[in-house]
Amino acid sequence: MSKPIKIYGEENIDPAAIHQFHEALKCDFSVKGALMPDAHKGYALPIGAVVATQDVVVPAWVGYDIGCGMCALPFVGVDPDELRAKAHALLNDIYVAVPVGFKHNANGFPASSLCLLDRSWVIQDQLDAGAWCQLGTLGGGNHFIEIGLDEVDQVWVVIHSGSRNLGHKVATHWMKVASGDGKAREGHFGLRTDVPGGDGKQYLTDTFFCQEFALVNRMSILSRVIRCLHERLDQGGPAAMTDVINRNHNHVVERDGLWIHRKGATHAEEDMLGVIPGNMRDGSFIVRGLGNPESLWSSSHGAGRVLGRRAARETLSMETFRESMTGIAARVVEETLDESPDAYKNPFDVMRMQTELVAIERHIRPVINIKG
């Protein structure tokens, strides 16, 4: 009996990613699945896949950056011309305030909200080893801080980051346990969740902790960026922190008795606000979920890559990259060439392919973009 699946924008997706998706759905514990229009090949499960399982969680289907996601908040009362005039100064301010790449804070302090959460020795070992120093740090790759303007010149702060090295260590440990041979191998290796105190339950405890760690990380980054804006701009202030839109796109959550794995897919229940980034030039979209059950209540998590990082560095032109970023304050250098807009699918095409999944509320065009 075939399992219910749905592929959005199939003509826009690499056949290798579609093959990976179908292989995952062959697992006995897989119940249903959906593939988002930004999907591209990953390890085990393609980026942009959503799979529901029965009584089993698969660490590789959540990935290494557990809880990676987006947050966005308006910064109201700003003169757009002042923001543009001070964009390069703000770029420098934020690079000083927020460690990027492999950098972290010199000191770290336990976050009270996280100290109250259950966790295994795997996480405790990382916290004791200094993981607290990574709160408020951006990381590298496609993680970013963006300050931009929407259609009515409202300023927004948008942040993309995750659980940093903590999430990577946790994922590596549980992928090794799931594989059964002590190696974090690619593959569809699951952990039972219907065994009290078993490995599946322990993985869930740790992955929920990492999701919260990633949220605290983004909120810490947001606070630092807000302070930079306050110090540099003559006027303006953030909307209430209760207005922050936060949505992660690497997680596993329970719904209707099933485990919904989202690996590079945004939760999009009916009326749920989310953030879908495009690229360094075209900015991000604030969206409202339509609660589509065929997509497992999900949408894309971005535009999706068309070139891997090595291929982008080897084939893309720095001159074209610089031209595409005209008017945007950013580090447009060889080190960020793999994040060039041409390394990604056209975000407007991707958004058109998921009109059944989300409605666009705002389109934020970048004035400042910070990359690791």
PDB file of C-alpha atoms in Angstrom, residues 169-274:
ATOM      1  CA  LYS A 169      27.541  17.310  19.432  1.00  0.00           C
ATOM      2  CA  VAL A 170      24.102  16.101  20.520  1.00  0.00           C
ATOM      3  CA  ALA A 171      23.143  15.056  16.977  1.00  0.00           C
ATOM      4  CA  THR A 172      26.448  13.242  16.477  1.00  0.00           C
ATOM      5  CA  HIS A 173      26.020  11.268  19.694  1.00  0.00           C
ATOM      6  CA  TRP A 174      22.460  10.151  18.981  1.00  0.00           C
ATOM      7  CA  MET A 175      23.153   9.352  15.331  1.00  0.00           C
ATOM      8  CA  LYS A 176      25.900   7.028  16.540  1.00  0.00           C
ATOM      9  CA  VAL A 177      23.503   5.392  18.996  1.00  0.00           C
ATOM     10  CA  ALA A 178      20.816   5.026  16.317  1.00  0.00           C
ATOM     11  CA  SER A 179      23.197   3.444  13.787  1.00  0.00           C
ATOM     12  CA  GLY A 180      24.142   0.770  16.326  1.00  0.00           C
ATOM     13  CA  ASP A 181      27.799   0.669  15.299  1.00  0.00           C
ATOM     14  CA  GLY A 182      29.157   3.771  16.980  1.00  0.00           C
ATOM     15  CA  LYS A 183      29.331   5.780  13.752  1.00  0.00           C
ATOM     16  CA  ALA A 184      27.241   8.804  12.780  1.00  0.00           C
ATOM     17  CA  ARG A 185      26.495   7.325   9.366  1.00  0.00           C
ATOM     18  CA  GLU A 186      24.118   8.480   6.694  1.00  0.00           C
ATOM     19  CA  GLY A 187      21.050   6.321   6.810  1.00  0.00           C
ATOM     20  CA  HIS A 188      17.537   5.953   8.130  1.00  0.00           C
ATOM     21  CA  PHE A 189      18.372   4.740  11.622  1.00  0.00           C
ATOM     22  CA  GLY A 190      15.576   5.213  14.130  1.00  0.00           C
ATOM     23  CA  LEU A 191      15.111   5.170  17.901  1.00  0.00           C
ATOM     24  CA  ARG A 192      11.950   3.762  19.493  1.00  0.00           C
ATOM     25  CA  THR A 193       9.870   6.287  21.426  1.00  0.00           C
ATOM     26  CA  ASP A 194       7.446   3.760  22.924  1.00  0.00           C
ATOM     27  CA  VAL A 195      10.028   2.376  25.378  1.00  0.00           C
ATOM     28  CA  PRO A 196       9.936   4.219  28.740  1.00  0.00           C
ATOM     29  CA  GLY A 197      13.379   5.600  29.537  1.00  0.00           C
ATOM     30  CA  GLY A 198      14.739   4.307  26.230  1.00  0.00           C
ATOM     31  CA  ASP A 199      17.091   5.967  23.766  1.00  0.00           C
ATOM     32  CA  GLY A 200      14.235   7.505  21.783  1.00  0.00           C
ATOM     33  CA  LYS A 201      12.890   9.255  24.879  1.00  0.00           C
ATOM     34  CA  GLN A 202      16.392  10.467  25.781  1.00  0.00           C
ATOM     35  CA  TYR A 203      16.951  11.812  22.264  1.00  0.00           C
ATOM     36  CA  LEU A 204      13.675  13.714  22.428  1.00  0.00           C
ATOM     37  CA  THR A 205      14.647  15.245  25.775  1.00  0.00           C
ATOM     38  CA  ASP A 206      17.939  16.434  24.310  1.00  0.00           C
ATOM     39  CA  THR A 207      16.534  17.682  21.023  1.00  0.00           C
ATOM     40  CA  PHE A 208      13.882  19.722  22.864  1.00  0.00           C
ATOM     41  CA  PHE A 209      16.657  21.247  24.987  1.00  0.00           C
ATOM     42  CA  CYS A 210      18.621  22.128  21.833  1.00  0.00           C
ATOM     43  CA  GLN A 211      15.563  23.752  20.275  1.00  0.00           C
ATOM     44  CA  GLU A 212      15.251  25.994  23.332  1.00  0.00           C
ATOM     45  CA  PHE A 213      18.998  26.664  23.349  1.00  0.00           C
ATOM     46  CA  ALA A 214      18.729  27.812  19.728  1.00  0.00           C
ATOM     47  CA  LEU A 215      15.843  30.137  20.619  1.00  0.00           C
ATOM     48  CA  VAL A 216      17.756  31.664  23.535  1.00  0.00           C
ATOM     49  CA  ASN A 217      20.720  32.090  21.187  1.00  0.00           C
ATOM     50  CA  ARG A 218      18.625  33.990  18.623  1.00  0.00           C
ATOM     51  CA  MET A 219      17.057  36.167  21.309  1.00  0.00           C
ATOM     52  CA  SER A 220      20.500  36.998  22.697  1.00  0.00           C
ATOM     53  CA  ILE A 221      21.693  37.972  19.217  1.00  0.00           C
ATOM     54  CA  LEU A 222      18.544  40.059  18.771  1.00  0.00           C
ATOM     55  CA  SER A 223      19.208  41.930  22.012  1.00  0.00           C
ATOM     56  CA  ARG A 224      22.747  42.769  20.887  1.00  0.00           C
ATOM     57  CA  VAL A 225      21.550  44.016  17.507  1.00  0.00           C
ATOM     58  CA  ILE A 226      18.859  46.158  19.155  1.00  0.00           C
ATOM     59  CA  ARG A 227      21.511  47.716  21.377  1.00  0.00           C
ATOM     60  CA  CYS A 228      23.593  48.568  18.282  1.00  0.00           C
ATOM     61  CA  LEU A 229      20.577  50.203  16.647  1.00  0.00           C
ATOM     62  CA  HIS A 230      19.822  52.213  19.781  1.00  0.00           C
ATOM     63  CA  GLU A 231      23.404  53.446  20.024  1.00  0.00           C
ATOM     64  CA  ARG A 232      23.775  54.372  16.363  1.00  0.00           C
ATOM     65  CA  LEU A 233      20.360  55.714  15.309  1.00  0.00           C
ATOM     66  CA  ASP A 234      18.845  59.016  16.440  1.00  0.00           C
ATOM     67  CA  GLN A 235      15.373  57.568  16.901  1.00  0.00           C
ATOM     68  CA  GLY A 236      13.356  54.364  16.972  1.00  0.00           C
ATOM     69  CA  GLY A 237      12.965  51.320  19.155  1.00  0.00           C
ATOM     70  CA  PRO A 238      11.967  47.652  18.990  1.00  0.00           C
ATOM     71  CA  ALA A 239       8.399  46.443  19.035  1.00  0.00           C
ATOM     72  CA  ALA A 240       7.475  44.496  22.170  1.00  0.00           C
ATOM     73  CA  MET A 241       9.601  41.382  22.559  1.00  0.00           C
ATOM     74  CA  THR A 242       6.347  39.442  22.757  1.00  0.00           C
ATOM     75  CA  ASP A 243       5.946  40.339  19.061  1.00  0.00           C
ATOM     76  CA  VAL A 244       9.045  38.391  18.041  1.00  0.00           C
ATOM     77  CA  ILE A 245       8.256  35.873  15.310  1.00  0.00           C
ATOM     78  CA  ASN A 246      10.248  32.721  16.033  1.00  0.00           C
ATOM     79  CA  ARG A 247      10.059  29.575  13.948  1.00  0.00           C
ATOM     80  CA  ASN A 248      12.682  26.865  13.749  1.00  0.00           C
ATOM     81  CA  HIS A 249      13.054  24.579  10.751  1.00  0.00           C
ATOM     82  CA  ASN A 250      15.141  21.632  12.015  1.00  0.00           C
ATOM     83  CA  HIS A 251      13.108  19.739  14.574  1.00  0.00           C
ATOM     84  CA  VAL A 252      10.843  16.852  15.492  1.00  0.00           C
ATOM     85  CA  VAL A 253       7.461  17.503  17.117  1.00  0.00           C
ATOM     86  CA  GLU A 254       4.491  15.333  18.003  1.00  0.00           C
ATOM     87  CA  ARG A 255       1.156  15.848  16.268  1.00  0.00           C
ATOM     88  CA  ASP A 256      -1.854  13.548  16.220  1.00  0.00           C
ATOM     89  CA  GLY A 257       0.181  10.697  17.685  1.00  0.00           C
ATOM     90  CA  LEU A 258       2.891  10.913  15.015  1.00  0.00           C
ATOM     91  CA  TRP A 259       6.415  12.361  15.062  1.00  0.00           C
ATOM     92  CA  ILE A 260       6.750  15.105  12.449  1.00  0.00           C
ATOM     93  CA  HIS A 261      10.371  15.494  11.332  1.00  0.00           C
ATOM     94  CA  ARG A 262      11.164  18.787   9.612  1.00  0.00           C
ATOM     95  CA  LYS A 263      14.629  18.994   8.112  1.00  0.00           C
ATOM     96  CA  GLY A 264      14.856  22.416   6.531  1.00  0.00           C
ATOM     97  CA  ALA A 265      11.102  23.052   6.563  1.00  0.00           C
ATOM     98  CA  THR A 266       9.089  25.698   8.413  1.00  0.00           C
ATOM     99  CA  HIS A 267       6.152  24.863  10.668  1.00  0.00           C
ATOM    100  CA  ALA A 268       3.089  26.475   9.040  1.00  0.00           C
ATOM    101  CA  GLU A 269      -0.090  25.747  11.013  1.00  0.00           C
ATOM    102  CA  GLU A 270      -3.135  27.863  10.205  1.00  0.00           C
ATOM    103  CA  ASP A 271      -2.453  31.556  11.065  1.00  0.00           C
ATOM    104  CA  MET A 272       1.016  30.705  12.410  1.00  0.00           C
ATOM    105  CA  LEU A 273       3.512  33.448  11.533  1.00  0.00           C
ATOM    106  CA  GLY A 274       6.852  32.406  10.096  1.00  0.00           C
TER     107      GLY A 274
END
